[in-house]
Amino acid sequence: MDERVFKTIFVVLLLASMMIRVPYVLKHLKGVTAISRTHTKQSVLVCIAAIGIMVIPLIHVFSPWLSRFDLTMPTWARLIGAVGFAMAIALYGWTLKMLDGNWSNVLEIRENHKLITAGPYRHVRHPMYTAFWLWVIFQGPLLSNAAVWLVGIVTWAITYCLRVADEEQMMIEQFGRQYEQYMWKTGRLWPKLS
Ligand code: SAH
């Protein structure tokens, strides 16, 4: 299959993810933040993640600079990459829809913040982060490039590891026993087996 097909799939899905996000960014701008947690650290982490999920893949799509890291992958592997990447964007959209006005880019408690435990939040505490894991895992085979794959996984791993514990601590401080009970029933990225 033509290389341009895979690059187009990536760009279309990336644009879709940006468009899905717009209404929630606008809602966030209109709303009020009640508690903000370690703002600078979290903003830096969001930028680090953006390098791996957007900047490097787009450099690869629109310039020849990363072509020395191109991999030779069979079409079936690239198609699996495309399907997995589309699933990541769909899950990302679903989590945004469920979080709605409670969503923020950084760690915040909004005015009238509600604990969401429905939809993808029923069995998993951080399904949006699951979506970003799927994103960085599948964009590698979709674009068939080692730099895209490695930088995506490493930058997201750094952001995830330095964010998730702070987020859960913030949620416990805000929701107390309600969040602790929710933690017993749910897994961080995947549903609990038992
Ligand atoms: N970690 C979640 C949400 C990411 S967006 C996920 O991966 O799906 C980050 C914001 O979501 C944080 O500021 C936090 O206040 C909020 N948040 C996280 N889990 C939530 C939940 N279950 N209900 C409501 N808000 C939540």
CSV table of C-alpha atoms in Angstrom, one decimal, residues 123-124 183-194:
chain,number,residue,atom,x,y,z
A,123,HIS,CA,-14.1,-0.3,35.5
A,124,VAL,CA,-11.1,1.9,34.8
A,183,MET,CA,-10.2,2.7,43.6
A,184,TRP,CA,-11.0,-0.7,45.1
A,185,LYS,CA,-13.5,-1.5,42.3
A,186,THR,CA,-11.4,-0.3,39.4
A,187,GLY,CA,-8.0,-0.7,37.7
A,188,ARG,CA,-5.8,2.2,36.7
A,189,LEU,CA,-5.6,1.4,32.9
A,190,TRP,CA,-7.4,-1.9,32.6
A,191,PRO,CA,-10.4,-3.4,34.5
A,192,LYS,CA,-9.5,-5.3,37.6
A,193,LEU,CA,-9.5,-9.1,36.9
A,194,SER,CA,-11.0,-10.2,40.3
